[in-house]
Amino acid sequence: LPALAAAESITVASTTSTENSGLFEYLLPKFQADTGIEVRVVAVGTGQAIRVAKNGDADVLFVHHRPSEDAFVAAGYGVKRFAVMHNDFVIVGPASDPAGIKGGDDAAQALAAIASSKSLFASRGDDSGTHKKELSLWQTAGVDPAASGTSWYRETGSGMGATLNTASGMNAYALTDRATWIRFGNKGELVILAQGDPVLFNPYGVILISPERHPHVRADAGQAFIDWLVSPPGQTLIGDYRIDGEPAFFPDAIETPPTE
Amino acid sequence: MNDFSNALSTAFALVTSLDRDLFEIVGLSLEISLTAVLVATIIGLPAGAALALSRFPGRRPLIIVLNALMGLPPVVVGLVIYLLLSRSGPLGSYGLLFTPTAMVIAQSVLVTPIIAALARQTVADLHEEYDEHLRAIGSGPLQRMATLLWDGRFRLLTAILAGFGRAIAEVGAVLIVGGNILHSTRVMTTTIALETSKGNLAIALGLGLILVTLAVSVNAAAMLLGETAHRRYG
Amino acid sequence: MNDFSNALSTAFALVTSLDRDLFEIVGLSLEISLTAVLVATIIGLPAGAALALSRFPGRRPLIIVLNALMGLPPVVVGLVIYLLLSRSGPLGSYGLLFTPTAMVIAQSVLVTPIIAALARQTVADLHEEYDEHLRAIGSGPLQRMATLLWDGRFRLLTAILAGFGRAIAEVGAVLIVGGNILHSTRVMTTTIALETSKGNLAIALGLGLILVTLAVSVNAAAMLLGETAHRRYG
Amino acid sequence: MAADTTDTNGLLPMVVDAVSYRAGDQALIDHVSFRLEDSRRTVILGPNGAGKSVLLRLCHGLLAPSAGAITWGGSTPAATMKRRGLVFQRPVMLRRSVAANIEHVLKTQGIGRDRRRGLVSAALDQAGLKSLAHRQARTLSGGEQQRLAIARAWLLEPAVVLLDEPTANLDPGATRAVEELIIRLGATGAKILMTTHDIAQARRLAEEVMFLHHGRLLEHRPAVEFFAGPRDPDAADFIAGQLIN
Amino acid sequence: MAADTTDTNGLLPMVVDAVSYRAGDQALIDHVSFRLEDSRRTVILGPNGAGKSVLLRLCHGLLAPSAGAITWGGSTPAATMKRRGLVFQRPVMLRRSVAANIEHVLKTQGIGRDRRRGLVSAALDQAGLKSLAHRQARTLSGGEQQRLAIARAWLLEPAVVLLDEPTANLDPGATRAVEELIIRLGATGAKILMTTHDIAQARRLAEEVMFLHHGRLLEHRPAVEFFAGPRDPDAADFIAGQLIN
Ligand SMILES: Nc1ncnc2c1ncn2[C@@H]1O[C@H](COP(=O)(O)OP(=O)(O)OP(=O)(O)O)[C@@H](O)[C@H]1O
Ligand SMILES: Nc1ncnc2c1ncn2[C@@H]1O[C@H](COP(=O)(O)OP(=O)(O)OP(=O)(O)O)[C@@H](O)[C@H]1O
Ligand SMILES: [Mg+2]
Ligand SMILES: [Mg+2]
């Protein structure tokens, strides 16, 4: 088998939602053209991404769960967290909308309506950032969906895409990040029903793995990637990214006016 | 690697805690995989034997395809069954998607070619020896198949166990058609995948350990049963 | 189900577009799985034969465990190898994680028990016939193993093909240890899983179709080669 | 004994018409023609590799001729198979008990459980295998296996019995018993077609001799004439115990 | 012929001391003791199922006695196996060509490629299988398989040869050739221990007879004495061609 490590290459541990959105496919060739550095993305569940990073099997961590990111840096695994961008979560469901949440912009209220109408809801149930966000919304709504006897609440224990496939298969409501949703090809009868609540804000951070803890980390190249992401050109590129004509991510590192 | 020792103690803790969820999951895994293997055996053994015994144009390509189907990707099988059973699919009206039945169907589809292909080889080997005698006494195709399957039953056990191994370890297909829904379609492998994606490697490994132990037990039971029968009925 | 016809046309479009990425992925899939099967064959055939021929205390439990290991969950294998190859693992200094080599290792671990268990049964069957002659001429254990493997080589092909089927269809382990990195460790099954998670079911099915076609080709090649050799060298 | 088409169940005359059997570029049976009209005991003689076993397989329909045709009372060998018994030179033992090996043949012929029991026990008796009924057939001694094979072929008192070296592994007493059985069967009108290497046995049993060599049928004559003076020089050498080529 | 421990390569005397072999609760060989001191040709006689084949297997070390001990020149049967040749009643044919079947034995004994070639071709010649050298051994006729088995056992001119019904499937000429070979071998000092059902052959070949019945050794005497008048009534019946129980 060929030796794969190019002269300059780094490994980034990230989440499936980022990968599935197509953002990396769009950004990385441009980064490589600018710097000659090849970026290899390992896209796994948030928990596993952090685990991979802790073990020193990646140079850069790129995820979206702020508390875990801060804990990661605080424990000395990472050098520093940089805010990169955000997108938002939306609530999708069958176009027939049995819970009647269409057009709402209060996420907790929407969930409460789903619960009271006992409409099917597909939860990721995998402790991911998205799942944690969903659980906090239920709490706000004052519903304990996992209580026994709730047959409408289905924990799929899977990634975003798999959960959406399940939701599409059973015509259930689900919480998803916008980027994955726009890109998702098996929507079936599902459409976006509720969005725009500020609590649905979904920030992404990027962290260089500590070279002190893992001396083999390619710190220079890794930092170059981070610097590039948060630099004006990088931020502009992120802001310009479109899926099916829709913006998917909003740059956070600097003030960049949307190009529309 | 404290992960390994963690895994061991986690597995131990899981089992000794007599966790109801764990039993549910283990029970469902066994139920689904054993049912699927039963279905696959009922279909695969006669199919494999028929392929070993009969001569017809297109038989050799069929054997090649059958052997190749041992490499059917679970995710693809899962997808096809998902599309068939989905509400908007041709069989949607039965409402089987995301039920254990769907998982049994998926595993049966995966395992049948394995059992059939291995059975074909086994029956063909025995056939080499029996062929002339069976033909000489005027044994018909079905009778020949029955004789060879019966006399080869202890050798065929390995083929069936290979099928069981594939079924119980499989995750791609059951995840898609079952949905890994808690208290409903969550089995051991989908739980392991879930815990892995959470980064709970010790739990995942611990569950893996339990799964392998389970597989060993089923194999041991099958082999002991087979051998007892072998000794008693020759 | 327009998904199925979509899948077909997608597969067709993918292949005829002569997409460089597709070729890369297909090539890597084949390279990894064939290498893994080679490794597993080199280890599994002698191991299975040895188990069929030798008599030692603990042999029967070992056979049971070996049969059970056919049901080794890929995710667990992936995890264990991940932990071993991880930078903080015992073999971390080799930097093998997220490389094709790691994927070969994972598939070899998965496939070796399959080939060994099926080879054991095959060799044991042949041994039943050859045993007395080989012992009578004073054949040593290694010589006996060599004779039985050689004379059983065409039957063993099915075992090896079963191993190949498992390897090429496997996704759980290679996903964990390979990381599904574009242009580096992305193979057919991980691509199918990825496209599925994107909801691109037609593409996933199309790739699955190509994968099955690939498996058929490899099987056909192996069987034709085997038969040509069979005819020529008896 | 005269031709008796009733007793031989309409299987006679048996006609072998210009039959050849080729494996690769070699003719194992080379343009052989003969008729068996009546239920006399016919013995096929010939050196090792002459093609005797191949010829018996062709006659029973286990092999299909490369050229020529074989008929039993006008029907194909395959269609009449169940009305004949065949004993192989190297009998196949099913991985079952001795009794189950016999019963298997009866099951194949669709005979009900009750009748099976009696037939199995009678066959075991006759073959002297009563005490071994529940033993794995594959652990039987050489002679016991051959007895079992003969018992299996005899079972339903077929109209025609083909035997390939049936007494090669039998002790003198058993050989005598089988020879007596063959004579008894022949006397009831069954047709016997057998091979043997034992010239003395051939002299005792044969009413008609076929001498096969290199796949060619060189003589086909009444036994008395043949043993009095074979026309073929190889046949003369053969019964004199010479190596022939 | 006198005892000749040089020619028999230190394998004699062969001592069988109170040997029994049990399968389940049945004694297949029942407390058998004998000594073979010299290289005379010893023939084991006995009816089907007497235990002849089992006894030969015990002697060669393929079966281990349930009780008692067997030694060849003081060594175990297993340790001396390569210095003996054994021909089974039902020979095993490897799934290889005829020549490869012979060569396989030589390879097993670690004989170099050059010497192998000569030995294989000589053995094929002697067995009359030259023209069949490249044929799949399993397609050979019954007699051809037996010839091949004998050629394999003979190959390295072992000091002791055990033969189980070696001529059961051979034609008269080949039988005569094998008998001559056996006599020639015996004359060079090799020890022959064989079984046969052919009383005439036993009379021709045996210098010493062992009569086995129900796993028990009932007589062990010089052939002349035995054939002149066996002491055991069963043995008398046996050589008279009676069925014995
Ligand atoms: N499938 C085959 N392919 C090639 N040659 C074969 C095949 N079967 C038999 N033969 C050859 O055909 C010849 C005749 O075989 P057959 O078994 O009929 O001999 P036979 O007369 O019965 O000899 P024997 O007395 O030794 O039993 C032999 O030389 C044998 O090797
Ligand atoms: N593994 C076994 N288990 C049980 N019985 C056996 C086994 N092997 C042989 N026998 C029985 O032991 C007896 C002696 O067998 P053996 O083969 O030695 O007989 P033999 O004297 O060689 O007879 P033949 O002349 O028919 O070849 C037979 O009744 C046979 O069925
Ligand atoms: Mg023959
Ligand atoms: Mg015997």
PDB file of C-alpha atoms in Angstrom, chain A residues 129-241:
ATOM      1  CA  GLY A 129     -24.714  18.135  20.323  1.00  0.00           C
ATOM      2  CA  THR A 130     -28.000  18.035  18.470  1.00  0.00           C
ATOM      3  CA  HIS A 131     -29.457  15.546  20.916  1.00  0.00           C
ATOM      4  CA  LYS A 132     -28.412  17.641  23.887  1.00  0.00           C
ATOM      5  CA  LYS A 133     -29.972  20.683  22.329  1.00  0.00           C
ATOM      6  CA  GLU A 134     -33.196  18.758  21.811  1.00  0.00           C
ATOM      7  CA  LEU A 135     -33.233  17.573  25.413  1.00  0.00           C
ATOM      8  CA  SER A 136     -32.824  21.121  26.682  1.00  0.00           C
ATOM      9  CA  LEU A 137     -35.757  22.163  24.505  1.00  0.00           C
ATOM     10  CA  TRP A 138     -37.946  19.438  25.991  1.00  0.00           C
ATOM     11  CA  GLN A 139     -36.993  20.644  29.409  1.00  0.00           C
ATOM     12  CA  THR A 140     -38.028  24.156  28.524  1.00  0.00           C
ATOM     13  CA  ALA A 141     -41.286  22.755  27.160  1.00  0.00           C
ATOM     14  CA  GLY A 142     -41.864  20.899  30.417  1.00  0.00           C
ATOM     15  CA  VAL A 143     -42.191  17.513  28.790  1.00  0.00           C
ATOM     16  CA  ASP A 144     -40.367  14.336  29.740  1.00  0.00           C
ATOM     17  CA  PRO A 145     -40.484  12.516  26.410  1.00  0.00           C
ATOM     18  CA  ALA A 146     -38.552   9.503  27.619  1.00  0.00           C
ATOM     19  CA  ALA A 147     -41.087   8.810  30.353  1.00  0.00           C
ATOM     20  CA  SER A 148     -42.485   5.339  30.079  1.00  0.00           C
ATOM     21  CA  GLY A 149     -45.564   4.936  28.016  1.00  0.00           C
ATOM     22  CA  THR A 150     -44.603   7.469  25.375  1.00  0.00           C
ATOM     23  CA  SER A 151     -44.749   5.446  22.229  1.00  0.00           C
ATOM     24  CA  TRP A 152     -44.619   8.517  19.995  1.00  0.00           C
ATOM     25  CA  TYR A 153     -41.082   9.389  21.042  1.00  0.00           C
ATOM     26  CA  ARG A 154     -38.553   7.252  19.169  1.00  0.00           C
ATOM     27  CA  GLU A 155     -34.899   7.373  20.145  1.00  0.00           C
ATOM     28  CA  THR A 156     -32.991   6.234  17.083  1.00  0.00           C
ATOM     29  CA  GLY A 157     -29.562   6.208  18.634  1.00  0.00           C
ATOM     30  CA  SER A 158     -28.002   7.224  15.331  1.00  0.00           C
ATOM     31  CA  GLY A 159     -26.326  10.041  13.487  1.00  0.00           C
ATOM     32  CA  MET A 160     -28.218  12.941  11.932  1.00  0.00           C
ATOM     33  CA  GLY A 161     -28.565  11.392   8.497  1.00  0.00           C
ATOM     34  CA  ALA A 162     -29.735   8.032   9.815  1.00  0.00           C
ATOM     35  CA  THR A 163     -32.207   9.748  12.101  1.00  0.00           C
ATOM     36  CA  LEU A 164     -33.583  11.756   9.200  1.00  0.00           C
ATOM     37  CA  ASN A 165     -33.890   8.558   7.152  1.00  0.00           C
ATOM     38  CA  THR A 166     -35.846   7.046  10.008  1.00  0.00           C
ATOM     39  CA  ALA A 167     -38.022  10.124  10.389  1.00  0.00           C
ATOM     40  CA  SER A 168     -38.684  10.160   6.678  1.00  0.00           C
ATOM     41  CA  GLY A 169     -39.560   6.464   6.764  1.00  0.00           C
ATOM     42  CA  MET A 170     -42.101   6.875   9.560  1.00  0.00           C
ATOM     43  CA  ASN A 171     -43.226  10.452   8.832  1.00  0.00           C
ATOM     44  CA  ALA A 172     -42.006  11.731  12.169  1.00  0.00           C
ATOM     45  CA  TYR A 173     -40.913  15.124  13.427  1.00  0.00           C
ATOM     46  CA  ALA A 174     -37.236  15.665  14.105  1.00  0.00           C
ATOM     47  CA  LEU A 175     -34.746  18.300  15.123  1.00  0.00           C
ATOM     48  CA  THR A 176     -31.901  18.776  12.661  1.00  0.00           C
ATOM     49  CA  ASP A 177     -29.218  21.255  11.777  1.00  0.00           C
ATOM     50  CA  ARG A 178     -29.999  23.279   8.713  1.00  0.00           C
ATOM     51  CA  ALA A 179     -26.939  22.310   6.679  1.00  0.00           C
ATOM     52  CA  THR A 180     -27.582  18.601   6.933  1.00  0.00           C
ATOM     53  CA  TRP A 181     -31.236  19.191   6.163  1.00  0.00           C
ATOM     54  CA  ILE A 182     -30.680  21.200   3.011  1.00  0.00           C
ATOM     55  CA  ARG A 183     -28.283  18.594   1.711  1.00  0.00           C
ATOM     56  CA  PHE A 184     -30.443  15.645   2.758  1.00  0.00           C
ATOM     57  CA  GLY A 185     -31.708  13.732  -0.264  1.00  0.00           C
ATOM     58  CA  ASN A 186     -34.394  11.485   1.220  1.00  0.00           C
ATOM     59  CA  LYS A 187     -36.780  14.143   2.531  1.00  0.00           C
ATOM     60  CA  GLY A 188     -39.893  12.269   1.498  1.00  0.00           C
ATOM     61  CA  GLU A 189     -42.863  14.172   2.880  1.00  0.00           C
ATOM     62  CA  LEU A 190     -40.802  16.076   5.409  1.00  0.00           C
ATOM     63  CA  VAL A 191     -40.497  19.847   5.320  1.00  0.00           C
ATOM     64  CA  ILE A 192     -39.201  22.540   7.661  1.00  0.00           C
ATOM     65  CA  LEU A 193     -42.035  23.467   9.997  1.00  0.00           C
ATOM     66  CA  ALA A 194     -40.459  25.606  12.697  1.00  0.00           C
ATOM     67  CA  GLN A 195     -37.299  27.705  12.685  1.00  0.00           C
ATOM     68  CA  GLY A 196     -35.787  30.996  13.738  1.00  0.00           C
ATOM     69  CA  ASP A 197     -35.848  30.627  17.511  1.00  0.00           C
ATOM     70  CA  PRO A 198     -32.615  32.177  18.853  1.00  0.00           C
ATOM     71  CA  VAL A 199     -32.106  29.131  21.109  1.00  0.00           C
ATOM     72  CA  LEU A 200     -31.600  27.080  17.977  1.00  0.00           C
ATOM     73  CA  PHE A 201     -28.277  28.806  17.368  1.00  0.00           C
ATOM     74  CA  ASN A 202     -25.532  26.220  16.676  1.00  0.00           C
ATOM     75  CA  PRO A 203     -21.923  27.493  16.977  1.00  0.00           C
ATOM     76  CA  TYR A 204     -18.874  25.652  15.643  1.00  0.00           C
ATOM     77  CA  GLY A 205     -15.441  25.872  17.205  1.00  0.00           C
ATOM     78  CA  VAL A 206     -12.020  24.770  16.067  1.00  0.00           C
ATOM     79  CA  ILE A 207      -9.166  23.742  18.360  1.00  0.00           C
ATOM     80  CA  LEU A 208      -5.531  22.772  17.795  1.00  0.00           C
ATOM     81  CA  ILE A 209      -4.577  19.627  19.711  1.00  0.00           C
ATOM     82  CA  SER A 210      -1.923  20.397  22.285  1.00  0.00           C
ATOM     83  CA  PRO A 211       1.521  19.544  20.926  1.00  0.00           C
ATOM     84  CA  GLU A 212       2.746  19.428  24.492  1.00  0.00           C
ATOM     85  CA  ARG A 213       0.502  16.508  25.216  1.00  0.00           C
ATOM     86  CA  HIS A 214       0.961  14.870  21.808  1.00  0.00           C
ATOM     87  CA  PRO A 215       4.389  15.828  20.398  1.00  0.00           C
ATOM     88  CA  HIS A 216       3.648  14.272  17.002  1.00  0.00           C
ATOM     89  CA  VAL A 217       0.876  16.795  16.358  1.00  0.00           C
ATOM     90  CA  ARG A 218       1.613  18.897  13.275  1.00  0.00           C
ATOM     91  CA  ALA A 219       1.096  22.111  15.158  1.00  0.00           C
ATOM     92  CA  ASP A 220       2.308  24.524  12.497  1.00  0.00           C
ATOM     93  CA  ALA A 221       0.154  23.122   9.735  1.00  0.00           C
ATOM     94  CA  GLY A 222      -2.774  22.709  12.094  1.00  0.00           C
ATOM     95  CA  GLN A 223      -2.542  26.271  13.308  1.00  0.00           C
ATOM     96  CA  ALA A 224      -2.199  27.410   9.692  1.00  0.00           C
ATOM     97  CA  PHE A 225      -5.528  25.719   8.964  1.00  0.00           C
ATOM     98  CA  ILE A 226      -7.180  27.401  11.944  1.00  0.00           C
ATOM     99  CA  ASP A 227      -5.693  30.776  11.061  1.00  0.00           C
ATOM    100  CA  TRP A 228      -6.907  30.384   7.520  1.00  0.00           C
ATOM    101  CA  LEU A 229     -10.436  29.473   8.659  1.00  0.00           C
ATOM    102  CA  VAL A 230     -10.753  32.540  10.869  1.00  0.00           C
ATOM    103  CA  SER A 231      -8.978  34.856   8.427  1.00  0.00           C
ATOM    104  CA  PRO A 232     -11.069  37.245   6.329  1.00  0.00           C
ATOM    105  CA  PRO A 233     -10.679  35.175   3.133  1.00  0.00           C
ATOM    106  CA  GLY A 234     -11.639  31.965   4.961  1.00  0.00           C
ATOM    107  CA  GLN A 235     -14.591  33.580   6.643  1.00  0.00           C
ATOM    108  CA  THR A 236     -15.758  35.061   3.367  1.00  0.00           C
ATOM    109  CA  LEU A 237     -15.619  31.645   1.737  1.00  0.00           C
ATOM    110  CA  ILE A 238     -17.683  30.122   4.550  1.00  0.00           C
ATOM    111  CA  GLY A 239     -20.233  32.864   4.262  1.00  0.00           C
ATOM    112  CA  ASP A 240     -20.418  32.377   0.508  1.00  0.00           C
ATOM    113  CA  TYR A 241     -21.081  28.647   0.735  1.00  0.00           C
TER     114      TYR A 241
END
